mmCIF file of N, CA and C and ligand atoms in Angstrom:
data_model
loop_
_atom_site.group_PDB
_atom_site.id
_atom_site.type_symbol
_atom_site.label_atom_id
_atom_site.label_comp_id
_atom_site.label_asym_id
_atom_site.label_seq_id
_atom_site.Cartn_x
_atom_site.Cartn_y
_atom_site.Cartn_z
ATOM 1 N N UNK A 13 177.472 189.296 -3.240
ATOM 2 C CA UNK A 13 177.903 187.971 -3.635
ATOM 3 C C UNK A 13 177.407 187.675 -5.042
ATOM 4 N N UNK A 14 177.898 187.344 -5.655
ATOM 5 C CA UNK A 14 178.068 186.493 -7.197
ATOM 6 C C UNK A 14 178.081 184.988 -7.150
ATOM 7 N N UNK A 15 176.734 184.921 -7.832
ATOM 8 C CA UNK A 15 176.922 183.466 -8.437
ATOM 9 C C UNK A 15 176.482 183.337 -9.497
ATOM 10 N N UNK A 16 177.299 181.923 -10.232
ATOM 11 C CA UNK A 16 177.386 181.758 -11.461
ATOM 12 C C UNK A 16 176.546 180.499 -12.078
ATOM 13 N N UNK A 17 176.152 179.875 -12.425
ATOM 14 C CA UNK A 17 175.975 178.461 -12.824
ATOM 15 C C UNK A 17 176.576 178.052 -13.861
ATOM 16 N N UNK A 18 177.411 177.645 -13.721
ATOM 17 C CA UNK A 18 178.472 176.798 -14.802
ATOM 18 C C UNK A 18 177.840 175.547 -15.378
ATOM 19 N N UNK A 19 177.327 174.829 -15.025
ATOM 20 C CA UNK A 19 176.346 173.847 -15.431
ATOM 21 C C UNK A 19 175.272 173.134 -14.845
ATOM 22 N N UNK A 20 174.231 172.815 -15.582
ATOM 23 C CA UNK A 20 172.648 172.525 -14.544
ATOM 24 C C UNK A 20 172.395 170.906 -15.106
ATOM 25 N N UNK A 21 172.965 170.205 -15.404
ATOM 26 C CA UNK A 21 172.358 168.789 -16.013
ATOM 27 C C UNK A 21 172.959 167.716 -15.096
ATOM 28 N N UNK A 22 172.641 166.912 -14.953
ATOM 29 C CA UNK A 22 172.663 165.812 -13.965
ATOM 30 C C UNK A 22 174.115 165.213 -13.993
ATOM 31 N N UNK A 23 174.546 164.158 -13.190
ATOM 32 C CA UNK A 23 176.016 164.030 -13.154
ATOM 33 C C UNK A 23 176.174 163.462 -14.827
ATOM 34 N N UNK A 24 177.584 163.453 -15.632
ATOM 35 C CA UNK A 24 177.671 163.235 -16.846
ATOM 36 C C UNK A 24 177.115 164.130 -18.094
ATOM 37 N N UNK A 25 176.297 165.013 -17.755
ATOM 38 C CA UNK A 25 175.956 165.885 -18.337
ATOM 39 C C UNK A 25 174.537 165.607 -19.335
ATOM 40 N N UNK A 26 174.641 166.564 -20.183
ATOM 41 C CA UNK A 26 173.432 165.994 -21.010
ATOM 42 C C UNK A 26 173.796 166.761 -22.759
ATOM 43 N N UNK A 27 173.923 164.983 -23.660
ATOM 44 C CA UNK A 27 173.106 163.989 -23.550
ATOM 45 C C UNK A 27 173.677 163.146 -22.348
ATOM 46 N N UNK A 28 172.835 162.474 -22.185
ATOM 47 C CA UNK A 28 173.645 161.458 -20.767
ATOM 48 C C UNK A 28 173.969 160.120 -21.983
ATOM 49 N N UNK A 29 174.980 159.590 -21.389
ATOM 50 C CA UNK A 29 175.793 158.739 -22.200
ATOM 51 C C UNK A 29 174.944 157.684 -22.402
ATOM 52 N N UNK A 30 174.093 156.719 -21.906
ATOM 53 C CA UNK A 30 173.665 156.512 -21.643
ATOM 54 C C UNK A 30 172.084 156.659 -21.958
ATOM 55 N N UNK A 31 171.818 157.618 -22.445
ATOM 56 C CA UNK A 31 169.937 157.591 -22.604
ATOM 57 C C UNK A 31 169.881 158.120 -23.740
ATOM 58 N N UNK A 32 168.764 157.461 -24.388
ATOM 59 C CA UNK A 32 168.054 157.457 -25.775
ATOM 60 C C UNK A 32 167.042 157.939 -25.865
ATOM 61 N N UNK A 33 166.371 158.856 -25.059
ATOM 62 C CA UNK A 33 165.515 159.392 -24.727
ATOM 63 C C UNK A 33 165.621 160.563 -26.357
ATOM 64 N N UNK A 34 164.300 161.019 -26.293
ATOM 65 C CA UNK A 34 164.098 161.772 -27.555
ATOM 66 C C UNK A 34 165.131 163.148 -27.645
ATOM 67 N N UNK A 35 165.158 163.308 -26.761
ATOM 68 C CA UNK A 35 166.058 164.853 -26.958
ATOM 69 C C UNK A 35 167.602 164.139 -26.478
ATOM 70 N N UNK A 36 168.177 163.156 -25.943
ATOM 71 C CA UNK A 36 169.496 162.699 -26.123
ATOM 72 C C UNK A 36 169.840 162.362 -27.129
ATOM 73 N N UNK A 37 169.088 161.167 -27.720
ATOM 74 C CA UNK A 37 169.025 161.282 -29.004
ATOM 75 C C UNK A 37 169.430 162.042 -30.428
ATOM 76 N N UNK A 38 168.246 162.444 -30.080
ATOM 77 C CA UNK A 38 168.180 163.975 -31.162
ATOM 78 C C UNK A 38 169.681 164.960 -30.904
ATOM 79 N N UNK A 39 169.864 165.317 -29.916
ATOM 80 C CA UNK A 39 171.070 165.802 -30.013
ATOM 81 C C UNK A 39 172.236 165.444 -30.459
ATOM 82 N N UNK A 40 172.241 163.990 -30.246
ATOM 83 C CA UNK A 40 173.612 163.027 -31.137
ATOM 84 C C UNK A 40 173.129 163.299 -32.140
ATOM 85 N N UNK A 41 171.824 162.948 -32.595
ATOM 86 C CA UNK A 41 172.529 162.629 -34.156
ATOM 87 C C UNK A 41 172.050 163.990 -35.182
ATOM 88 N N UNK A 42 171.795 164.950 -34.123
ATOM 89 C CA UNK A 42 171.622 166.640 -34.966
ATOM 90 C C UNK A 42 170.171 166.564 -35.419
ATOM 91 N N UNK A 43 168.768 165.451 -34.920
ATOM 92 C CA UNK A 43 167.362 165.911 -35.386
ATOM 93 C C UNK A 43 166.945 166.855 -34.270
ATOM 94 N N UNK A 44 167.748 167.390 -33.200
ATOM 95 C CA UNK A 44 166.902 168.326 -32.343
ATOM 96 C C UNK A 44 167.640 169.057 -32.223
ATOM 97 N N UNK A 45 167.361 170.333 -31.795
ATOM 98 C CA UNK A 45 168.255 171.436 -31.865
ATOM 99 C C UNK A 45 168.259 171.536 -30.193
ATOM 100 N N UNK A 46 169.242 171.363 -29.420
ATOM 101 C CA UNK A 46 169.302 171.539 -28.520
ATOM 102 C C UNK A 46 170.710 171.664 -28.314
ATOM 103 N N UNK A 47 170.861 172.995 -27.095
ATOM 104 C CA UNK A 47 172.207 172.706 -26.789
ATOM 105 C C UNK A 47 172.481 171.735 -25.767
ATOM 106 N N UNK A 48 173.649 171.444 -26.049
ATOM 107 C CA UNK A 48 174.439 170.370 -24.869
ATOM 108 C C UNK A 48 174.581 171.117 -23.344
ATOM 109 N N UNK A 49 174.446 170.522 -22.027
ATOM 110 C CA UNK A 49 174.688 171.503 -20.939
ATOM 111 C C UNK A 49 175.828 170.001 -20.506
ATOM 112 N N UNK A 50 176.341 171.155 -19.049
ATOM 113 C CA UNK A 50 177.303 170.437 -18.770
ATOM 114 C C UNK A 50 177.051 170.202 -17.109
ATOM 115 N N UNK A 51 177.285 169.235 -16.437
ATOM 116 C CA UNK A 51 177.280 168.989 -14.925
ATOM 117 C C UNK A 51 176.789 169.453 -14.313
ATOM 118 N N UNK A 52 176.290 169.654 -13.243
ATOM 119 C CA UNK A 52 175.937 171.025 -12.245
ATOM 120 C C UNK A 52 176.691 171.301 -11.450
ATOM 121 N N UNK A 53 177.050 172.719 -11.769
ATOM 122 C CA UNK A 53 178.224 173.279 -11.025
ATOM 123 C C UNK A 53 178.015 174.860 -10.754
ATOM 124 N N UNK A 54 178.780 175.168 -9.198
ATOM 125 C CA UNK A 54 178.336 176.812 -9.873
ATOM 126 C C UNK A 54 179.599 177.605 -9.379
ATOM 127 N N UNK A 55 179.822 178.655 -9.431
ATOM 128 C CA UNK A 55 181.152 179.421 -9.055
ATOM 129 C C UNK A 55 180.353 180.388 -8.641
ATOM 130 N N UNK A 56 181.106 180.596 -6.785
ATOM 131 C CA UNK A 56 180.696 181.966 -6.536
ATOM 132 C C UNK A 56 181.948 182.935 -5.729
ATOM 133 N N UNK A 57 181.455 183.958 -5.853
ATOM 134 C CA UNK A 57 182.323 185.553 -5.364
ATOM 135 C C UNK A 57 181.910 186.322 -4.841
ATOM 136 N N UNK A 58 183.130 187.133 -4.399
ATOM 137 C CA UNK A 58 182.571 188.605 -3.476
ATOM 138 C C UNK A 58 181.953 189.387 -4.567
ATOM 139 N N UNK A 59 181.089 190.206 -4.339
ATOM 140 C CA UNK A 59 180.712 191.120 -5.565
ATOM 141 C C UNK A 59 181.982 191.701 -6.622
ATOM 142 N N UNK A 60 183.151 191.755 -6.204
ATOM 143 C CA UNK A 60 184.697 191.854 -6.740
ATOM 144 C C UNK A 60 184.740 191.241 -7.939
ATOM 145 N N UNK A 61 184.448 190.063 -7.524
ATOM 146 C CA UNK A 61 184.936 188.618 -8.563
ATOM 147 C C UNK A 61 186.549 188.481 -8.879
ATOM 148 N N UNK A 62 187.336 188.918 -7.666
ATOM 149 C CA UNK A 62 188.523 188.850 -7.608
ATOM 150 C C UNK A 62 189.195 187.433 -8.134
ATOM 151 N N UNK A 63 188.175 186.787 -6.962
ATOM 152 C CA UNK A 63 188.774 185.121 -7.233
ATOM 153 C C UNK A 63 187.163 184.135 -6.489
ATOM 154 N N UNK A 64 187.130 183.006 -7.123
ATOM 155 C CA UNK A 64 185.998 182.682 -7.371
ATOM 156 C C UNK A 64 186.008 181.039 -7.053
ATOM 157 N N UNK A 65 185.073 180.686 -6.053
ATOM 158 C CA UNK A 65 185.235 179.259 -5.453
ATOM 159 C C UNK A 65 184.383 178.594 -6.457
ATOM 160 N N UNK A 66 185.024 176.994 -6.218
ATOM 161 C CA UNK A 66 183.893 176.326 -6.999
ATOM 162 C C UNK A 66 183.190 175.560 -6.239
ATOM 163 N N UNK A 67 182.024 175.209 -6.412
ATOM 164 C CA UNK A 67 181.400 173.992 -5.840
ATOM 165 C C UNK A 67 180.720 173.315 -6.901
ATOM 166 N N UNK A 68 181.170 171.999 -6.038
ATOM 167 C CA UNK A 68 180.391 170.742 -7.156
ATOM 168 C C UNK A 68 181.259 170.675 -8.397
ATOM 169 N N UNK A 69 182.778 170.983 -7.983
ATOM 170 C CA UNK A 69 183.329 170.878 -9.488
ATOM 171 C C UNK A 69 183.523 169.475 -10.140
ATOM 172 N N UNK A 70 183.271 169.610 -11.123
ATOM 173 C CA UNK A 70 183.402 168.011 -11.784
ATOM 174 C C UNK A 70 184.304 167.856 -13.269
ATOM 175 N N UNK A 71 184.505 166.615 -13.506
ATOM 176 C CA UNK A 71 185.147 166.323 -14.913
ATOM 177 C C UNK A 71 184.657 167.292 -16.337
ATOM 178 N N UNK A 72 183.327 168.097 -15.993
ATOM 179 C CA UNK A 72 183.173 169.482 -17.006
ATOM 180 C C UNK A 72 184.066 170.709 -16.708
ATOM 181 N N UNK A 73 184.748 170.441 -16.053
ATOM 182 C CA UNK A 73 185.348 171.946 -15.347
ATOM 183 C C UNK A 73 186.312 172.649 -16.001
ATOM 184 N N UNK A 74 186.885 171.806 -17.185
ATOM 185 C CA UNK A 74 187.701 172.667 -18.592
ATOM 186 C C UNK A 74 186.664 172.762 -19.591
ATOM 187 N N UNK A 75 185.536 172.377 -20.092
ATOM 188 C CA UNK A 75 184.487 173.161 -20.773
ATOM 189 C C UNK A 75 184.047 174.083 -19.775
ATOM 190 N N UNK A 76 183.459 173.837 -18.883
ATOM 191 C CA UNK A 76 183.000 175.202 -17.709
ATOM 192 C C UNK A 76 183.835 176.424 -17.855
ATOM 193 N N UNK A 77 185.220 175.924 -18.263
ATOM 194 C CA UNK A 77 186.355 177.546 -18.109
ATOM 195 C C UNK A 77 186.248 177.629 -19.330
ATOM 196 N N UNK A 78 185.974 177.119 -19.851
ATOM 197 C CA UNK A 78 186.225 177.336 -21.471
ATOM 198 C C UNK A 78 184.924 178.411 -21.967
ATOM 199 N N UNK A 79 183.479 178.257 -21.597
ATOM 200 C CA UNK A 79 182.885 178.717 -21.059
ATOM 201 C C UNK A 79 182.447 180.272 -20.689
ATOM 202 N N UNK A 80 183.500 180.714 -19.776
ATOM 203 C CA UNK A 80 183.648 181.025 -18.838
ATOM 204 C C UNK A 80 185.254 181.708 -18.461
ATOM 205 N N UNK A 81 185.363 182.252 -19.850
ATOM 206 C CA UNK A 81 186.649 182.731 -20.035
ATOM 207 C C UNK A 81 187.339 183.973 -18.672
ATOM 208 N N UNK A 82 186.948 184.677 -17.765
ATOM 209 C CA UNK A 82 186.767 185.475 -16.890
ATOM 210 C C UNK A 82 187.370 184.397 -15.751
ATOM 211 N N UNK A 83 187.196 183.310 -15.548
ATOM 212 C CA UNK A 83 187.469 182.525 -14.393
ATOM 213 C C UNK A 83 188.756 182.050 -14.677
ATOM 214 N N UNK A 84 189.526 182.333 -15.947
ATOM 215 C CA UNK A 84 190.197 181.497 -16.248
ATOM 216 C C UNK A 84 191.389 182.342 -17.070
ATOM 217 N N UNK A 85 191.790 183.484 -16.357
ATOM 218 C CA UNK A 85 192.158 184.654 -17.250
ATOM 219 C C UNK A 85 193.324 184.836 -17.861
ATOM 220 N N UNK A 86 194.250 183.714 -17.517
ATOM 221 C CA UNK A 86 195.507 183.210 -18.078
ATOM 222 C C UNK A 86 196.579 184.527 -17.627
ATOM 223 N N UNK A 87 196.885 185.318 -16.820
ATOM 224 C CA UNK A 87 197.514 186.525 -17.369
ATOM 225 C C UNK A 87 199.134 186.520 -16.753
ATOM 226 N N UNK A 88 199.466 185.378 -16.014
ATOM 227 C CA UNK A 88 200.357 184.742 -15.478
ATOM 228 C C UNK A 88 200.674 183.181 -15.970
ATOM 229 N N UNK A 89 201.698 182.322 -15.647
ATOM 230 C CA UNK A 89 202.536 181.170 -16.141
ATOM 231 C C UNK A 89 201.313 180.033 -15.411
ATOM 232 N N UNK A 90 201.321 180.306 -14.276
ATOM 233 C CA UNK A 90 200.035 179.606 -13.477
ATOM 234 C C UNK A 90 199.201 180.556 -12.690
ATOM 235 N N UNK A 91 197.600 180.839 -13.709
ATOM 236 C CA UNK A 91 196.402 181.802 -13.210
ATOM 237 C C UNK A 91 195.469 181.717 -13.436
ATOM 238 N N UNK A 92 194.735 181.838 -12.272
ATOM 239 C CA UNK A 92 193.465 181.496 -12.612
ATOM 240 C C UNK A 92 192.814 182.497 -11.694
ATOM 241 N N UNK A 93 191.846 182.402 -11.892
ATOM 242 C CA UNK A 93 190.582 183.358 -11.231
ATOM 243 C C UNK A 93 189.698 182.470 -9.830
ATOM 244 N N UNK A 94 190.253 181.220 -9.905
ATOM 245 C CA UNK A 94 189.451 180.527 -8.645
ATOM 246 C C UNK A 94 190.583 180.808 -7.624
ATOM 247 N N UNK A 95 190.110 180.788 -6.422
ATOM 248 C CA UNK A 95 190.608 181.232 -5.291
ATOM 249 C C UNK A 95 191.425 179.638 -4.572
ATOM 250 N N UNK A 96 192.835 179.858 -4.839
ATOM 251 C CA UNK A 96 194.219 178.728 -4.230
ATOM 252 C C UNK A 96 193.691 178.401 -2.683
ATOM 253 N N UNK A 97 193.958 179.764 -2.171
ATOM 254 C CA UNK A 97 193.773 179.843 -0.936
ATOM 255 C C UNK A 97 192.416 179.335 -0.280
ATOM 256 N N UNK A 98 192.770 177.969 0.686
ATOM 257 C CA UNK A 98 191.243 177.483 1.010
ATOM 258 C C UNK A 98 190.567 178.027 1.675
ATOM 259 N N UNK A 99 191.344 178.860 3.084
ATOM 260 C CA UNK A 99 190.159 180.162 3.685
ATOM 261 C C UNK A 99 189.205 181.292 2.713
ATOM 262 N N UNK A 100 189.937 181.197 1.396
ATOM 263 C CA UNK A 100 189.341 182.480 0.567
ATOM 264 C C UNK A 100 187.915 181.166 0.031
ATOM 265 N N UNK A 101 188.359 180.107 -0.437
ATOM 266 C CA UNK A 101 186.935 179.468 -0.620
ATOM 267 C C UNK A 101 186.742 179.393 0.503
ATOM 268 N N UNK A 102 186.867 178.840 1.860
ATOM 269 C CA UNK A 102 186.063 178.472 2.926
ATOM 270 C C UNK A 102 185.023 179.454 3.261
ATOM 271 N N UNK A 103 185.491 180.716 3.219
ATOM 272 C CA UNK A 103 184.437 182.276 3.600
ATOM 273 C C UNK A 103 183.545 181.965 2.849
ATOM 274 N N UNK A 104 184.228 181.624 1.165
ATOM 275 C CA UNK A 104 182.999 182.226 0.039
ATOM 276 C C UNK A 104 181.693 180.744 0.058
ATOM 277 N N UNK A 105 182.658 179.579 0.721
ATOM 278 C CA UNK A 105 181.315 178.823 0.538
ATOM 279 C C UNK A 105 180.450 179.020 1.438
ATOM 280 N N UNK A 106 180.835 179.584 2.943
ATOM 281 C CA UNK A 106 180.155 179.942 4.130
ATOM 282 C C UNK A 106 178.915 180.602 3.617
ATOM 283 N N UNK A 107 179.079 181.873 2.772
ATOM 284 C CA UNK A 107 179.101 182.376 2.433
ATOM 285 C C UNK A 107 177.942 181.866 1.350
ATOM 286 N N UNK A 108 178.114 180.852 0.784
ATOM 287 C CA UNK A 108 177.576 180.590 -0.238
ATOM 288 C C UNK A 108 176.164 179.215 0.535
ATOM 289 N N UNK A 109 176.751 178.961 1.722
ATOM 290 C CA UNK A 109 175.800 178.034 2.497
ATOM 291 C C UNK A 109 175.131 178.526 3.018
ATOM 292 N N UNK A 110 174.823 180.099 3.572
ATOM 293 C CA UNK A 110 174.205 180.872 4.097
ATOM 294 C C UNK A 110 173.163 181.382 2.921
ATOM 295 N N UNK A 111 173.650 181.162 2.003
ATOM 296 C CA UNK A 111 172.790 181.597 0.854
ATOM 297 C C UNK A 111 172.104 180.547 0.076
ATOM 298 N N UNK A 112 172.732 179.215 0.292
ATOM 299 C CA UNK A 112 171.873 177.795 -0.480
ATOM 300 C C UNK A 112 170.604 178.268 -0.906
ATOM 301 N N UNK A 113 169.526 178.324 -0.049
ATOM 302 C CA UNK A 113 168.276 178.361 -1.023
ATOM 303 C C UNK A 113 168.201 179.417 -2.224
ATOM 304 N N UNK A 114 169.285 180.892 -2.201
ATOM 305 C CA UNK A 114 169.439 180.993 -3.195
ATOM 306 C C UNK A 114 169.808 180.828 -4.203
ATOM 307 N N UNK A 115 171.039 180.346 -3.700
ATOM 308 C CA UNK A 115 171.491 178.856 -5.060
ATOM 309 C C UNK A 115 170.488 178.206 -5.630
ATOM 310 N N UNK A 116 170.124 177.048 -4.513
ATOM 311 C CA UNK A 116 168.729 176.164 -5.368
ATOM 312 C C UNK A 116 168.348 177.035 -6.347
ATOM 313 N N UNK A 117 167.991 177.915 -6.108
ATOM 314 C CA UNK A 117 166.805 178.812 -6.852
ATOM 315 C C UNK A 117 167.221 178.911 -8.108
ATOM 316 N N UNK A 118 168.608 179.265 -8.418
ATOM 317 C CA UNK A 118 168.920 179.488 -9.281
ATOM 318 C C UNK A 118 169.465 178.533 -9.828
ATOM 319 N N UNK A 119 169.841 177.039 -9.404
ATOM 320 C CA UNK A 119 169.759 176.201 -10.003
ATOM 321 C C UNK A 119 168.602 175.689 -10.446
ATOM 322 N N UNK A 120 167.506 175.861 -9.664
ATOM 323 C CA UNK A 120 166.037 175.313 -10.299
ATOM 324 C C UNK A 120 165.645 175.863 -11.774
ATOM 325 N N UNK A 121 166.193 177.059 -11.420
ATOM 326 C CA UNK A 121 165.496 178.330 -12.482
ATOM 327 C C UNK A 121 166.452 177.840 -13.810
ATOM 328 N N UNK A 122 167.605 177.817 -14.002
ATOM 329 C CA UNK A 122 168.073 177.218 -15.010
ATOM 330 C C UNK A 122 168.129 176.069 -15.367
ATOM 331 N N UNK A 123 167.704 175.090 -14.641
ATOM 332 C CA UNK A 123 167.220 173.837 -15.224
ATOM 333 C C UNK A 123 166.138 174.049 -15.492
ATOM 334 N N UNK A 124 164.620 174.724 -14.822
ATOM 335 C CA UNK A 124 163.996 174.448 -15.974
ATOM 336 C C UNK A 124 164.097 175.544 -16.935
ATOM 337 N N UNK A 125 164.943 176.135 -17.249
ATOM 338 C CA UNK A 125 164.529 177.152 -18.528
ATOM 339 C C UNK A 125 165.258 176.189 -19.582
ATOM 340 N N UNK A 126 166.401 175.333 -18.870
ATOM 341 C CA UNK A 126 166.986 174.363 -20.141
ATOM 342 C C UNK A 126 166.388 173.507 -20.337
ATOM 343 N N UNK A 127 164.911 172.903 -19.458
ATOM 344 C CA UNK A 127 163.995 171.969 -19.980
ATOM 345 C C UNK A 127 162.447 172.537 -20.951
ATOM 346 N N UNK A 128 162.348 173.550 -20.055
ATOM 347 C CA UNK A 128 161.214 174.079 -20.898
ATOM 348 C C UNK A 128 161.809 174.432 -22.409
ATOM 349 N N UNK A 129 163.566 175.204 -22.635
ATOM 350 C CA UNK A 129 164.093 175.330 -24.029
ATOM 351 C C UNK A 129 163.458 173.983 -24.745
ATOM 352 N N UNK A 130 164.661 172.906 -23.807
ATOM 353 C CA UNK A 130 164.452 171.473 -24.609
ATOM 354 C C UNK A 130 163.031 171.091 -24.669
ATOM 355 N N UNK A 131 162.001 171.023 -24.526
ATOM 356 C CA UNK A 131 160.833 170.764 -24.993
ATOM 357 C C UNK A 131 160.019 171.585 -25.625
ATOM 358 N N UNK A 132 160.679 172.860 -25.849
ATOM 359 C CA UNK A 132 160.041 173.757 -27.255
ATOM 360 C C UNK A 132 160.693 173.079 -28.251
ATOM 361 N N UNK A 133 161.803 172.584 -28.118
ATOM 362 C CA UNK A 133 163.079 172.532 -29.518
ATOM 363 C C UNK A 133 162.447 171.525 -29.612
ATOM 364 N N UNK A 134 162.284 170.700 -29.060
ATOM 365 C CA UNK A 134 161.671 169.230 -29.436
ATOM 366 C C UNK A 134 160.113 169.337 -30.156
ATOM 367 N N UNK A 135 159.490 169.854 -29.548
ATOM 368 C CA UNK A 135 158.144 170.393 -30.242
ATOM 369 C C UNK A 135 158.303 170.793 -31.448
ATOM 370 N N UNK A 136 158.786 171.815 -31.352
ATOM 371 C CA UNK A 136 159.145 172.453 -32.784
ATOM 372 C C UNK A 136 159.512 171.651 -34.062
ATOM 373 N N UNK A 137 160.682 170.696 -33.521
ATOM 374 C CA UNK A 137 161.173 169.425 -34.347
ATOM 375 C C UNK A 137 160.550 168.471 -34.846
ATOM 376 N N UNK A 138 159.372 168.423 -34.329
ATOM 377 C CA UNK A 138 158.068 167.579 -34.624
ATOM 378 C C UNK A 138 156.932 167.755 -35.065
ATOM 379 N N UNK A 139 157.092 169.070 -35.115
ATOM 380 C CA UNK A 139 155.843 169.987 -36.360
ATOM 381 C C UNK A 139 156.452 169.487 -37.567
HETATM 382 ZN ZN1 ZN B 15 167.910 161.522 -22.338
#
């Protein structure tokens, strides 16, 4: 099984629309170097990666493909790489619920590597 994390930041993404916090901030107006993340979302598959369920998809989900060019492989009039068929997601989320705490994990693990990033970049920015 394959999983992906398409995005690790809270609903709306980050900066959050909304917060002025030093590194939202800083990212609008270019004093912190941080990248932008998008929603939390993740795509998973058979080891194949034939075709690929989503969960938690949200209003990031054309930056996510954008992204994420492989999910999204255009090679037909209407194609995509996520799986139409809802039994083909139903298995893979089974599939993917049997595996949750490894998810978490790997959602934990990339949020904080995008917080520990964002508070070097911010550090750094303030030397
Ligand atoms: Zn903030």
């Amino acid at each position: 099984m394959r999983v992906r994390v398409l995005g690790s930041a809270a609903g709306g993404g980050f900066p959050q629309w909304n917060c002025n916090c030093r590194n939202c901030a800083g990212l609008r107006d270019g004093s912190v170097r941080i990248r932008a993340r998008t929603q939390s979302s993740i795509a998973a598959a058979d080891n194949d990666a034939a075709a690929w369920a989503l969960v938690n998809a949200s209003p990031d989900i054309l930056t996510q493909l954008r992204a994420n060019p492989d999910l999204q492989r255009g090679e037909a009039l209407r194609d995509t790489a996520i799986a139409s068929d809802p039994h083909v997601a139903e298995a893979y989320l089974s599939v993917t619920l049997a595996h949750l705490g490894e998810v978490e994990q790997a959602l934990a693990a990339a949020d904080a590597a995008n917080r520990a990033k964002s508070e070097f970049l911010a550090n750094m920015s303030s030397l």
